[in-house]
Coordinates of C-alpha atoms in Angstrom, one line a residue:
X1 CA 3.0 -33.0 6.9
X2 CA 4.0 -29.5 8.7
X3 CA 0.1 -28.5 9.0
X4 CA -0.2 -31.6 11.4
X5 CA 1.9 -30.6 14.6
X6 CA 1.4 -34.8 16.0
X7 CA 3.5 -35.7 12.9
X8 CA 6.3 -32.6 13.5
X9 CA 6.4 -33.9 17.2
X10 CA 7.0 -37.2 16.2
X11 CA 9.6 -36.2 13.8
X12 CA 12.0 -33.9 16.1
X13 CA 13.6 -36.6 18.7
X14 CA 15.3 -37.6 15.8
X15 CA 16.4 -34.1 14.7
X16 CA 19.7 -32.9 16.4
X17 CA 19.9 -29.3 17.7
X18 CA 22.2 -28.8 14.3
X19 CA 19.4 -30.5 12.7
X20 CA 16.8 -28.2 13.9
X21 CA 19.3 -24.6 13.5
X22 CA 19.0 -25.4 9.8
X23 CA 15.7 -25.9 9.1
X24 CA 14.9 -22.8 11.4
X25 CA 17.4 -21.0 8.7
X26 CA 15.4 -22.2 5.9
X27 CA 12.8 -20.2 6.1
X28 CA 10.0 -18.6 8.0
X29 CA 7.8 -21.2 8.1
X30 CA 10.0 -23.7 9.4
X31 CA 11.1 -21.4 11.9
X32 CA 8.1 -21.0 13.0
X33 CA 7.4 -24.9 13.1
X34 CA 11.0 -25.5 14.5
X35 CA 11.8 -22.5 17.0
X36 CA 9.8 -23.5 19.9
X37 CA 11.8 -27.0 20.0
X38 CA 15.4 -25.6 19.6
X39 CA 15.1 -23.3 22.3
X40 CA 12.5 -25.5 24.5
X41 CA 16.1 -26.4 26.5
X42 CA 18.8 -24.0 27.3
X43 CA 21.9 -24.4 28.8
X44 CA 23.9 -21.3 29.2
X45 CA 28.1 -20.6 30.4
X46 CA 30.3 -17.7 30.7
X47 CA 30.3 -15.6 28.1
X48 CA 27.8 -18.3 26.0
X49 CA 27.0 -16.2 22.4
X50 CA 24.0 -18.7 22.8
X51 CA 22.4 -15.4 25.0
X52 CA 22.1 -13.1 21.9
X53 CA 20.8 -15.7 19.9
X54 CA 17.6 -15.7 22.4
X55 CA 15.9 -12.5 22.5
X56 CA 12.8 -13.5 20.2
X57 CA 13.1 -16.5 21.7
X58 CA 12.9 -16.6 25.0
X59 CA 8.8 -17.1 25.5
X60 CA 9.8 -20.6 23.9
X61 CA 12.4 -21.4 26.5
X62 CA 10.7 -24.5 29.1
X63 CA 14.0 -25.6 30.5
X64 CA 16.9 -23.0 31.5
X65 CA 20.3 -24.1 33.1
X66 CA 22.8 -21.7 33.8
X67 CA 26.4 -23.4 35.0
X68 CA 29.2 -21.4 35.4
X69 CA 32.1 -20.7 38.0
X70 CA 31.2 -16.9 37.4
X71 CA 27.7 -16.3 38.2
X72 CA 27.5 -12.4 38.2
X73 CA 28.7 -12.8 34.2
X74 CA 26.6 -15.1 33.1
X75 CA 23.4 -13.7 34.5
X76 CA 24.9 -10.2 33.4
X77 CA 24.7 -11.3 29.6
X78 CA 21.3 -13.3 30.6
X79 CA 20.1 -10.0 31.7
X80 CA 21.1 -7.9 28.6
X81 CA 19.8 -10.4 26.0
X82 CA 16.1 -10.2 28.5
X83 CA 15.9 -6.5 28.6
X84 CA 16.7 -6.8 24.3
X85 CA 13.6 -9.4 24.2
X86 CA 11.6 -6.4 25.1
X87 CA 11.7 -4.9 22.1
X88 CA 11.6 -7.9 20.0
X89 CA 9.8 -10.8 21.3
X90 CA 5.8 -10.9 21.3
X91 CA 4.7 -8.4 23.4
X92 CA 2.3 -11.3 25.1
X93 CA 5.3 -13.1 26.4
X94 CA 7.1 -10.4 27.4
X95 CA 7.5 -8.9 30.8
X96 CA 10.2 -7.4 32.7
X97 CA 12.3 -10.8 32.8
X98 CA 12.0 -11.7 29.0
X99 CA 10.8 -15.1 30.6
X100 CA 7.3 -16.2 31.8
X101 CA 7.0 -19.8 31.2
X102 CA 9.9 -21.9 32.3
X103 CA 9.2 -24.9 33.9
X104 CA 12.5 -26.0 35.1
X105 CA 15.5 -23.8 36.5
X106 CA 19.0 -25.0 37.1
X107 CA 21.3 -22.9 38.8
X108 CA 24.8 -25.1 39.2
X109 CA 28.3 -22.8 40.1
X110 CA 31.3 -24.3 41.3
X111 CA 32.4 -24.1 45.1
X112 CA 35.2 -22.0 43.7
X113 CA 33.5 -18.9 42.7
X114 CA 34.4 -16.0 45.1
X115 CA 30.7 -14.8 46.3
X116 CA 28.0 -13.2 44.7
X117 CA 27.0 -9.5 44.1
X118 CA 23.4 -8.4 44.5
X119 CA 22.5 -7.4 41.6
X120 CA 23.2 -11.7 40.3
X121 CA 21.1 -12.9 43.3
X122 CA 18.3 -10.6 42.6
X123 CA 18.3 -11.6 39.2
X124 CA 17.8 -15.3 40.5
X125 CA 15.0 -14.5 42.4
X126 CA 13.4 -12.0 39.2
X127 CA 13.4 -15.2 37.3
X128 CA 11.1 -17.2 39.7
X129 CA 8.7 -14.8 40.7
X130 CA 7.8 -14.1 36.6
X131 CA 8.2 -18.0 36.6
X132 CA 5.1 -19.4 38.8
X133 CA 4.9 -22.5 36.4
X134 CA 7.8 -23.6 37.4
X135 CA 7.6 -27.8 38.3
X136 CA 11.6 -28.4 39.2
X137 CA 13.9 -25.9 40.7
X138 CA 17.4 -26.7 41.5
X139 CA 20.2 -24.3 43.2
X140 CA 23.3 -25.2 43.0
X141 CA 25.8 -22.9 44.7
X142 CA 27.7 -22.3 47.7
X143 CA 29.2 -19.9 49.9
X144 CA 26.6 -17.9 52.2
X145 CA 24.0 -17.7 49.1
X146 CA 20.3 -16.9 50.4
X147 CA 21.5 -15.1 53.4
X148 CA 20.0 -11.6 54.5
X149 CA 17.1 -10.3 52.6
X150 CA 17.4 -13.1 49.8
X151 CA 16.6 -15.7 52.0
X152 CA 13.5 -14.8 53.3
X153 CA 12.1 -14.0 49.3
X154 CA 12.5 -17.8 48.7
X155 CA 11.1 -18.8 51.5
X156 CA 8.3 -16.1 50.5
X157 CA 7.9 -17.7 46.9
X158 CA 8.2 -21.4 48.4
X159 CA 5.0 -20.2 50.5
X160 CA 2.7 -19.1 47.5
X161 CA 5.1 -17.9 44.7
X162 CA 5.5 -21.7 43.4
X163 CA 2.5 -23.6 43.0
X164 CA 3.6 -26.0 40.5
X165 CA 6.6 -27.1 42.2
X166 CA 7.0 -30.6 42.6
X167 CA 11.1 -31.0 42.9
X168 CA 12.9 -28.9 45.2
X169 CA 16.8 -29.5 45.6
X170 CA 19.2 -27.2 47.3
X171 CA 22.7 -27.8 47.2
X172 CA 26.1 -26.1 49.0
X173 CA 27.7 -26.3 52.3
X174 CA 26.6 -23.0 54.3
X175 CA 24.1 -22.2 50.9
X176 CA 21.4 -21.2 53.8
X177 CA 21.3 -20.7 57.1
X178 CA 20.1 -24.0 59.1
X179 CA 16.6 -22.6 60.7
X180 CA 15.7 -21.3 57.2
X181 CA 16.4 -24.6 55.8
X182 CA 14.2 -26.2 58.2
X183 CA 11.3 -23.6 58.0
X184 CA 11.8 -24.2 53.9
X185 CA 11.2 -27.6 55.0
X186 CA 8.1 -27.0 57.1
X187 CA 6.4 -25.0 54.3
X188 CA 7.5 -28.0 51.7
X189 CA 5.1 -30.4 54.1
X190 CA 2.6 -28.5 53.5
X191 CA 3.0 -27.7 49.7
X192 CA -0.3 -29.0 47.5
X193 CA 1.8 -30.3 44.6
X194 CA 5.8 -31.0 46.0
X195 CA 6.7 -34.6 45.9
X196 CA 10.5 -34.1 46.2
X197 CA 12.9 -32.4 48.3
X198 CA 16.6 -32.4 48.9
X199 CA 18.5 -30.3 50.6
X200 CA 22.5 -30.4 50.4
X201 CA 23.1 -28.1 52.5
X202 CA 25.4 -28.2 56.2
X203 CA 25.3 -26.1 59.6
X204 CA 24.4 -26.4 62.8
X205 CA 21.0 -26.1 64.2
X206 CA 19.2 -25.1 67.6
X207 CA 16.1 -27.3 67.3
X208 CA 14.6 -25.8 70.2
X209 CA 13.2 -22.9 67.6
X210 CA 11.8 -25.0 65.1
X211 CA 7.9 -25.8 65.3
X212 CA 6.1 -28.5 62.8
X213 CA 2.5 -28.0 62.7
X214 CA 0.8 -31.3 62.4
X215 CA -0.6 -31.9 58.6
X216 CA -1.4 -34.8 57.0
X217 CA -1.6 -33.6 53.8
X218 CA 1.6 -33.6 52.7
X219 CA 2.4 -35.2 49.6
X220 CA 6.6 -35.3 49.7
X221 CA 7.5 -38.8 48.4
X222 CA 11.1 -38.4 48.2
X223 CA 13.1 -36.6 50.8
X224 CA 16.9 -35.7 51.9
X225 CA 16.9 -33.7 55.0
X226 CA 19.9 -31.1 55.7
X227 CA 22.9 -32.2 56.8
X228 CA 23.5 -31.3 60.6
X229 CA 26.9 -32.3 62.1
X230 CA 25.1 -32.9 65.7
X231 CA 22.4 -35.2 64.0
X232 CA 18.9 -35.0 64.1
X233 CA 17.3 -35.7 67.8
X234 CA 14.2 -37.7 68.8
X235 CA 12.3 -35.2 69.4
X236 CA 12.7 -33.7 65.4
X237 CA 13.0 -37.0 63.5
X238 CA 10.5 -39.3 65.0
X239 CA 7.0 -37.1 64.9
X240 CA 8.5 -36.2 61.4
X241 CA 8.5 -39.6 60.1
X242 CA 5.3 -40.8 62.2
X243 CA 2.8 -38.1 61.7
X244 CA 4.2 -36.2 58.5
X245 CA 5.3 -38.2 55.8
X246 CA 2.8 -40.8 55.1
X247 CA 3.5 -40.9 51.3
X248 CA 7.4 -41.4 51.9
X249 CA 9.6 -43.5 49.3
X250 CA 13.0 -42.3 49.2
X251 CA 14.6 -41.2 52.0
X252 CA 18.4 -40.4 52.7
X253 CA 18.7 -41.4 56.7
X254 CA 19.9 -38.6 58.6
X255 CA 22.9 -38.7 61.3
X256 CA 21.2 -39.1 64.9
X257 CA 21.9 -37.5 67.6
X258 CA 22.1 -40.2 70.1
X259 CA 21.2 -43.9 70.4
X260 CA 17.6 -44.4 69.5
X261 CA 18.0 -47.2 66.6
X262 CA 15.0 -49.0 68.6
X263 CA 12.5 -46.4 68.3
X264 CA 13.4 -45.6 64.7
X265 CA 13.2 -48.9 63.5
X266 CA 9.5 -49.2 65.4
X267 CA 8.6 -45.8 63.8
X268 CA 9.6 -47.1 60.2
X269 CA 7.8 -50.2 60.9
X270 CA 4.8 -48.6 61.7
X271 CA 4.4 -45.9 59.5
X272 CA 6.8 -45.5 56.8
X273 CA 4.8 -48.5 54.7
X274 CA 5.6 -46.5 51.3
X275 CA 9.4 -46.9 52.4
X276 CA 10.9 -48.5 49.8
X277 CA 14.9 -46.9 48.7
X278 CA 17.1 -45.8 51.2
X279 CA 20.2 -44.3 51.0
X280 CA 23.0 -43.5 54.0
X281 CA 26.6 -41.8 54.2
X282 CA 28.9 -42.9 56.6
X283 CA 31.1 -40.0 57.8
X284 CA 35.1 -39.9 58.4
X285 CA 34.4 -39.1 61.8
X286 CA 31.3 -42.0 62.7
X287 CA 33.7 -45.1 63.0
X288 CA 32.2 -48.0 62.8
X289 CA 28.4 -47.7 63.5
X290 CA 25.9 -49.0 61.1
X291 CA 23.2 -49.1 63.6
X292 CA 21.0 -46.4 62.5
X293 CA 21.1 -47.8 58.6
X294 CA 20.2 -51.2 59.7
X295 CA 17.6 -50.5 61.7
X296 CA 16.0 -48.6 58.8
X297 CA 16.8 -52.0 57.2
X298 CA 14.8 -53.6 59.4
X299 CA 11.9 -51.5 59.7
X300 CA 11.4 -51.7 55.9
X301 CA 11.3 -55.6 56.2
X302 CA 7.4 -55.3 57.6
X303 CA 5.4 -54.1 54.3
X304 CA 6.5 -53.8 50.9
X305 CA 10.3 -54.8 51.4
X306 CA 13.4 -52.1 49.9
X307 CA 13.8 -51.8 46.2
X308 CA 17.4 -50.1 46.2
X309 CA 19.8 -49.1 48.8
X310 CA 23.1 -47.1 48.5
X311 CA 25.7 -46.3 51.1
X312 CA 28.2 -44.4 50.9
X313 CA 31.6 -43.8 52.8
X314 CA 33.2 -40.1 52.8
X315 CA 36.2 -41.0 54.3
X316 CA 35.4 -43.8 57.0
X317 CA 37.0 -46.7 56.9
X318 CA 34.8 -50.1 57.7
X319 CA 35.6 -52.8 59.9
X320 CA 34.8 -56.1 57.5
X321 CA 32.7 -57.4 60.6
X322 CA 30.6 -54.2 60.8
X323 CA 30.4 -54.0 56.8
X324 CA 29.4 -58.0 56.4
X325 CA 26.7 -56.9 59.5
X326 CA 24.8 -54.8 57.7
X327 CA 25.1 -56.7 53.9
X328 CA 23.7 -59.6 55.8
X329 CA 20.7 -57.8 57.2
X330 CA 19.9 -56.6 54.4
X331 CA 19.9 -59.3 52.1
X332 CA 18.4 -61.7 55.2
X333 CA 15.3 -59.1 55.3
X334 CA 15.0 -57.8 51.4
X335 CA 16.4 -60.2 49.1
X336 CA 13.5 -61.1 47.3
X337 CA 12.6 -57.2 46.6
X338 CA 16.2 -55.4 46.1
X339 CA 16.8 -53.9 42.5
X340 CA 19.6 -52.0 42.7
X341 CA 22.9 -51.9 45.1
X342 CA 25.1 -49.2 45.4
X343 CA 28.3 -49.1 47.4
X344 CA 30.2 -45.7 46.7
X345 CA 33.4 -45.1 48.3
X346 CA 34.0 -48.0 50.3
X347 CA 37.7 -48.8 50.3
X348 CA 39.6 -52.2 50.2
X349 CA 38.9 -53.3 53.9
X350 CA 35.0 -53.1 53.1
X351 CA 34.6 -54.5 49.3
X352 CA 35.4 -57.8 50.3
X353 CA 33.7 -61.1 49.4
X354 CA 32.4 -61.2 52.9
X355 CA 30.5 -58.3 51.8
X356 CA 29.9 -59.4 47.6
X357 CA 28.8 -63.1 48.4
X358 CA 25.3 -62.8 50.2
X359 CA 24.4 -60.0 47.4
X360 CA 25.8 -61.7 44.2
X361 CA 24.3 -65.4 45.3
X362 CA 21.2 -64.3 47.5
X363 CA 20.0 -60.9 45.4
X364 CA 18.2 -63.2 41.9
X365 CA 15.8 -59.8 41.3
X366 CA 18.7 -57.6 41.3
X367 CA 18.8 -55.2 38.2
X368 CA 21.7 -53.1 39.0
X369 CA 25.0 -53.7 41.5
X370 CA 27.7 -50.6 41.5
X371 CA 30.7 -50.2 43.6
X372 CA 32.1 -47.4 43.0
X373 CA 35.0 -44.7 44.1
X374 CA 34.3 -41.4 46.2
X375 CA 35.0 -39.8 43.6
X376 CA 36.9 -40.1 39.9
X377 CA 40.3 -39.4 41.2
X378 CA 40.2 -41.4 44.2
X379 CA 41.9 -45.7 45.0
X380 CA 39.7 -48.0 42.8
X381 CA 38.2 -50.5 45.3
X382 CA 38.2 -54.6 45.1
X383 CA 40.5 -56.9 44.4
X384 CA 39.7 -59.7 41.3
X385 CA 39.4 -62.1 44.1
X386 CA 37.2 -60.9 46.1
X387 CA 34.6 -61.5 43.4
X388 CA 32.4 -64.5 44.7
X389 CA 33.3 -67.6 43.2
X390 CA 29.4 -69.3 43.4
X391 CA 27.1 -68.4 40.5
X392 CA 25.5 -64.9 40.5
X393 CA 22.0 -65.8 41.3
X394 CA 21.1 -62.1 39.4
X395 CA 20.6 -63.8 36.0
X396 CA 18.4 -60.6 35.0
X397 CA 21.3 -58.3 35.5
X398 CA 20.9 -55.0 33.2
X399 CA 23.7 -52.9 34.7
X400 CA 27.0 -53.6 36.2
X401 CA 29.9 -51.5 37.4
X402 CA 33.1 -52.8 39.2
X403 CA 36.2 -50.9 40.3
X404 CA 38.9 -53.4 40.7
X405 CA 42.7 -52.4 42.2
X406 CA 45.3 -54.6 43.6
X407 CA 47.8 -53.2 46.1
X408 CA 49.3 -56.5 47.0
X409 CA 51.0 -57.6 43.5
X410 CA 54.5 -56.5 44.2
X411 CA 57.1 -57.7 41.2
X412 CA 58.3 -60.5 43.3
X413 CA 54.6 -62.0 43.8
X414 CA 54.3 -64.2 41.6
X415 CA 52.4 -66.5 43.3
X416 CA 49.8 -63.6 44.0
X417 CA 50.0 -62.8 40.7
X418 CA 48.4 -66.5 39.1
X419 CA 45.9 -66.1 42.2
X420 CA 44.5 -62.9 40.5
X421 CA 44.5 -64.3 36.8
X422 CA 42.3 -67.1 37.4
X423 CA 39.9 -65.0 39.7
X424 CA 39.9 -62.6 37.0
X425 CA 39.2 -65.3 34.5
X426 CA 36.4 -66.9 36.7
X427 CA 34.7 -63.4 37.1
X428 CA 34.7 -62.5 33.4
X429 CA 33.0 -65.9 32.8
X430 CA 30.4 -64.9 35.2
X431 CA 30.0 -62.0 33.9
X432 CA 29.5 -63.2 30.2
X433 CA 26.6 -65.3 31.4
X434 CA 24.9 -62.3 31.9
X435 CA 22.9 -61.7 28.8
X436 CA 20.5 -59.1 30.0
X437 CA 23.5 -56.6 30.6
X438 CA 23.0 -53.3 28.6
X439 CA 25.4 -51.7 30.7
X440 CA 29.0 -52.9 31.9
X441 CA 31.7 -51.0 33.3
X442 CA 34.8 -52.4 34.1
X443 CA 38.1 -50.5 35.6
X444 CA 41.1 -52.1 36.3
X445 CA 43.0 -49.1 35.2
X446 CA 45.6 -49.4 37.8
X447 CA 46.9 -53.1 38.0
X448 CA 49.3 -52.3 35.3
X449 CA 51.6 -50.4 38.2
X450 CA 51.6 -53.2 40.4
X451 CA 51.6 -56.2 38.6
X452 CA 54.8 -58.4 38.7
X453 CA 56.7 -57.8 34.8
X454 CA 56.2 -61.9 34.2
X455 CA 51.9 -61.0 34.0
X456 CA 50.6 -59.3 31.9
X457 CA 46.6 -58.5 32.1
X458 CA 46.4 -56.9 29.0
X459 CA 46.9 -60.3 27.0
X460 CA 44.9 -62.3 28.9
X461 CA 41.9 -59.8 28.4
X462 CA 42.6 -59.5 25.0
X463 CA 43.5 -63.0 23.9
X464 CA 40.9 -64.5 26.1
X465 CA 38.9 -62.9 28.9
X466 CA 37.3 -60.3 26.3
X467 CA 35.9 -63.1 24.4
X468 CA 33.8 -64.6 27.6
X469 CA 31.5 -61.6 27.0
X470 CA 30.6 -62.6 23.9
X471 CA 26.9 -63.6 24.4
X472 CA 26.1 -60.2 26.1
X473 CA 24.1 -59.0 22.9
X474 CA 21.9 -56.4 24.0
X475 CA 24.8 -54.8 25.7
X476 CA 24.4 -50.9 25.1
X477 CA 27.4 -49.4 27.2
X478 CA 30.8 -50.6 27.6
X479 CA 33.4 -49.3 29.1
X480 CA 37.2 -50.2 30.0
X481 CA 40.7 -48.9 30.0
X482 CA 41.7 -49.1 25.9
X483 CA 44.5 -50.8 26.5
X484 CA 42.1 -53.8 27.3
X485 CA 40.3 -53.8 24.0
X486 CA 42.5 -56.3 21.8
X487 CA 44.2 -55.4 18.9
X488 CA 42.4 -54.2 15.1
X489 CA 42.3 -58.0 14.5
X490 CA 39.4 -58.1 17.4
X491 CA 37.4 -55.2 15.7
X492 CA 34.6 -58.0 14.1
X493 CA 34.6 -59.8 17.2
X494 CA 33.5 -56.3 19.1
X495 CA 31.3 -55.8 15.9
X496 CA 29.3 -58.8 15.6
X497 CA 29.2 -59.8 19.1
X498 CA 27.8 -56.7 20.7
X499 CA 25.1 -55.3 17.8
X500 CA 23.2 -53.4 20.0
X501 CA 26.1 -51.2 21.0
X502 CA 25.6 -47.2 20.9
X503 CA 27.9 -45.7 23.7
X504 CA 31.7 -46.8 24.3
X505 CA 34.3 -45.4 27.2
X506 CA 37.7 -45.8 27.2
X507 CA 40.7 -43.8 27.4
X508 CA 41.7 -43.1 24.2
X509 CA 38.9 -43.4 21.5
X510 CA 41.5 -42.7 19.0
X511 CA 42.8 -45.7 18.4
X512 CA 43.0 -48.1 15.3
X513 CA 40.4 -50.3 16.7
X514 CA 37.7 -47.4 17.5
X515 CA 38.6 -46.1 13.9
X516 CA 37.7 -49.4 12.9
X517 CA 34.5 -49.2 14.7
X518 CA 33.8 -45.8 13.9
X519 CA 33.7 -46.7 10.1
X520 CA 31.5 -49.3 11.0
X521 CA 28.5 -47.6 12.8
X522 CA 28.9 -43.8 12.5
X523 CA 25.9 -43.8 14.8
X524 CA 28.1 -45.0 18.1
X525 CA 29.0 -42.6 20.9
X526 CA 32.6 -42.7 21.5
X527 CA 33.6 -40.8 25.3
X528 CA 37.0 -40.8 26.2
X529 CA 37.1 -40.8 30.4
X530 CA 39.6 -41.8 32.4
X531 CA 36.9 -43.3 35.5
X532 CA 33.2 -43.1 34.4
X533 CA 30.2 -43.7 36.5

């Protein structure tokens, strides 16, 4: 069997790193057979004994990411285990950097790290110039990174160092300076192989100094320009879109500088035909405005129609007749096309069923519909009636994710109270006549501290509600608060009702009736997580 390499290929996806590590200890055949798929991935930390594991290794490694709060160590101990490699891996995949054929790079260190010496960002760019079959490259970081001479290198390698790249993302407020960002971005246009580019980055920008040379060449189909707080002008945005990007797919719509809606939505209409996921953040200081994401809406509408959308609010708060605006335009111009809804961070004012009721009863091709928070530790987001009450036209559903918290049940609200347990009944009903679902998440973590003491959730989901999901059989993912699940006595109802189950999330995965399930399928994936995504 091991003289056929097709067989040993189709044997390691179900071999577990552990898996592999032993038979690579068995002997030298297997290791030979074995190696080049253990260390085909690498994901390396502070301090990660991983490193000295690598030295013969590393002309094996395909995939490197390195994510740690303290760059300068970890790339210290990457550097010592290279320079070892020279002395023990085969001198033809050897060279000064230990590693010649990666094909994707991940750099990811928290905002908190305190700068970077030389020496660490050097190191960075060693890697990529020994590394010209690199496909994806993604940096991470933050804090004045690719300033002074570093800068200009990447730009250098971007230019002919990198001709394999086809995913570019650059991520961290102040990461590079704003006119090297946007002459990274002119040489990415013209790039023979780069489809996607994102750059995460923030500054403010003198357009006046930067020159795109026409070229209609360019193959970018998925693109997130850098945030500028001014916004983009006309004079940047609108040759961009019309003459540069005819191949365009994804875009994330940029801030504008001034009111020119009209001509973006003629430019989109005209030349952006490709155009088919958008996405757009509302900022805490834009108010109100959804022209500029509607218009995008609208320009869409004239060729292939938007497959997903998702918007996102960091920190603005929405006016239910602006929010119910631009939910109508879109499902008015794209609701026989749209696949997947986001709405991230939208607070109580915005999820409303002004807002849920054109999507859940106009949407039927829908495949996905999540509103979520801002961010794990932030207000959960609708209330159980604000669910629409007409059947969900979206019968071929596969993933769902709903945020639900209730501010208005004080413990003398009774009356409020009964309101919100037969809405929630109603919407698990709905739910459980989704039987294409594979993944559900449902949080309604926080009722418990609101509630009036005469109503208590956790029965009714457990004695009843729980049980409308029964027919969601090819369910794959679930996950709620444990204190939702039902007692041991529901463990064969969970069993036999969802058989296709490999992934659970709750808070604690500890208790009797995940010990019950555990003995049941060893196989399932058990994540305890307060608020998962």
């Amino acid at each position: 069997m091991f003289d056929h390499p097709e067989l040993v290929a189709e044997l390691v996806p179900y071999l577990s790193p552990k898996d592999m590590a032993r038979c690579v200890a068995t002997c030298k055949t297997f290791a030979s057979i074995f190696e080049p798929y253990l260390y085909r991935q690498v994901d390396l930390a502070y301090r990660n004994p991983t490193m000295y594991a690598l030295p013969r290794c590393f002309h094996h490694v395909r995939i490197l990411r390195i994510h740690d709060y303290y760059l300068d160590s970890c790339l210290e101990d990457l550097v010592g285990a290279m320079n070892a490699s020279e002395s023990t891996a085969p001198t033809a995949a050897v060279t000064s950097t230990g590693m010649t054929n990666l094909q994707r790079l991940t750099i990811s260190i928290g905002s908190g790290a305190n700068g970077y010496s030389q020496v660490a960002l050097n190191t960075i760019i060693s890697i990529l110039v020994n590394n010209s079959r690199l496909t994806h490259l993604e940096l991470q970081m933050y804090g004045n990174l690719l300033e002074s001479s570093v800068g200009p290198r990447l730009l250098d390698l971007l230019r002919s160092g990198l001709p394999r790249l086809q995913r570019l993302v650059l991520k961290g407020y102040h990461a590079l300076p704003m006119i090297q960002a946007l002459e990274a971005l002119e040489i990415c246009l013209g790039h023979p192989n780069l489809i996607e580019v994102q750059f995460y980055t923030q500054e403010r920008c003198h357009f006046s100094r930067v020159q795109f040379q026409e070229n209609n060449a360019c193959q970018l189909t998925s693109l997130v320009l850098p945030y500028i707080i001014e916004g983009y002008p006309r004079s940047f945005l609108l040759p961009l879109l019309r003459t540069h990007l005819p191949h365009l797919e994804r875009f994330e719509v940029p801030v504008l500088d001034g009111p020119y809606e009209s001509e973006l939505e003629e430019v989109v209409a005209g030349h952006c035909r490709n155009l088919q996921h958008v996405s757009y953040t509302f900022r805490n200081w834009m108010g109100l405005n959804s022209s500029v994401i509607e218009a995008v809406i609208r320009g869409c509408s004239r060729w292939n129609g938007l497959k997903s959308i998702r918007i996102t609010s960091c920190g603005a708060r929405f006016h239910i007749d602006s929010s119910r605006r631009l939910v109508e335009t879109l499902v008015e111009h794209h609701s026989k096309t749209l696949e997947s809804v986001e709405l991230q961070g939208w607070d109580s004012e915005g999820v409303s069923h002004h807002v849920l009721d054109p999507i859940f009863t106009g949407c039927r091709n829908l495949k996905s519909f999540k509103v979520l928070p801002e961010n794990k530790g932030s207000a959960t987001l609708m209330f159980f009636a604000h669910t629409p009450t007409d059947p969900w036209v979206f019968q071929g559903i596969k993933e769902l994710h709903l945020y639900f918290f209730q501010k208005h049940l004080y413990q003398d609200d009774i009356e409020a109270a009964e309101q919100e347990l037969e809405a929630g009944e109603r919407m698990f009903e709905q739910i459980g006549k989704l039987i294409h679902l594979e993944t559900l998440v449902l949080d309604f973590s926080d009722y418990r501290y609101h509630a009036p003491s005469e109503w208590d959730l956790d029965d009714s989901i457990e004695d009843e509600w729980l049980k409308e999901l029964a027919g969601l059989d090819k369910l794959r993912y679930l996950c709620m608060p444990s204190r939702c699940w039902g007692e041991e006595q529901l463990s064969p109802f969970i069993d036999s009702s969802w058989p296709r189950l490999e992934k659970v999330c709750s808070w604690d995965p500890n208790g009797r009736i995940f010990k019950w399930l555990k003995a049941q399928r060893p196989w399932l994936e058990f994540v305890s997580n307060g608020r998962t995504s």
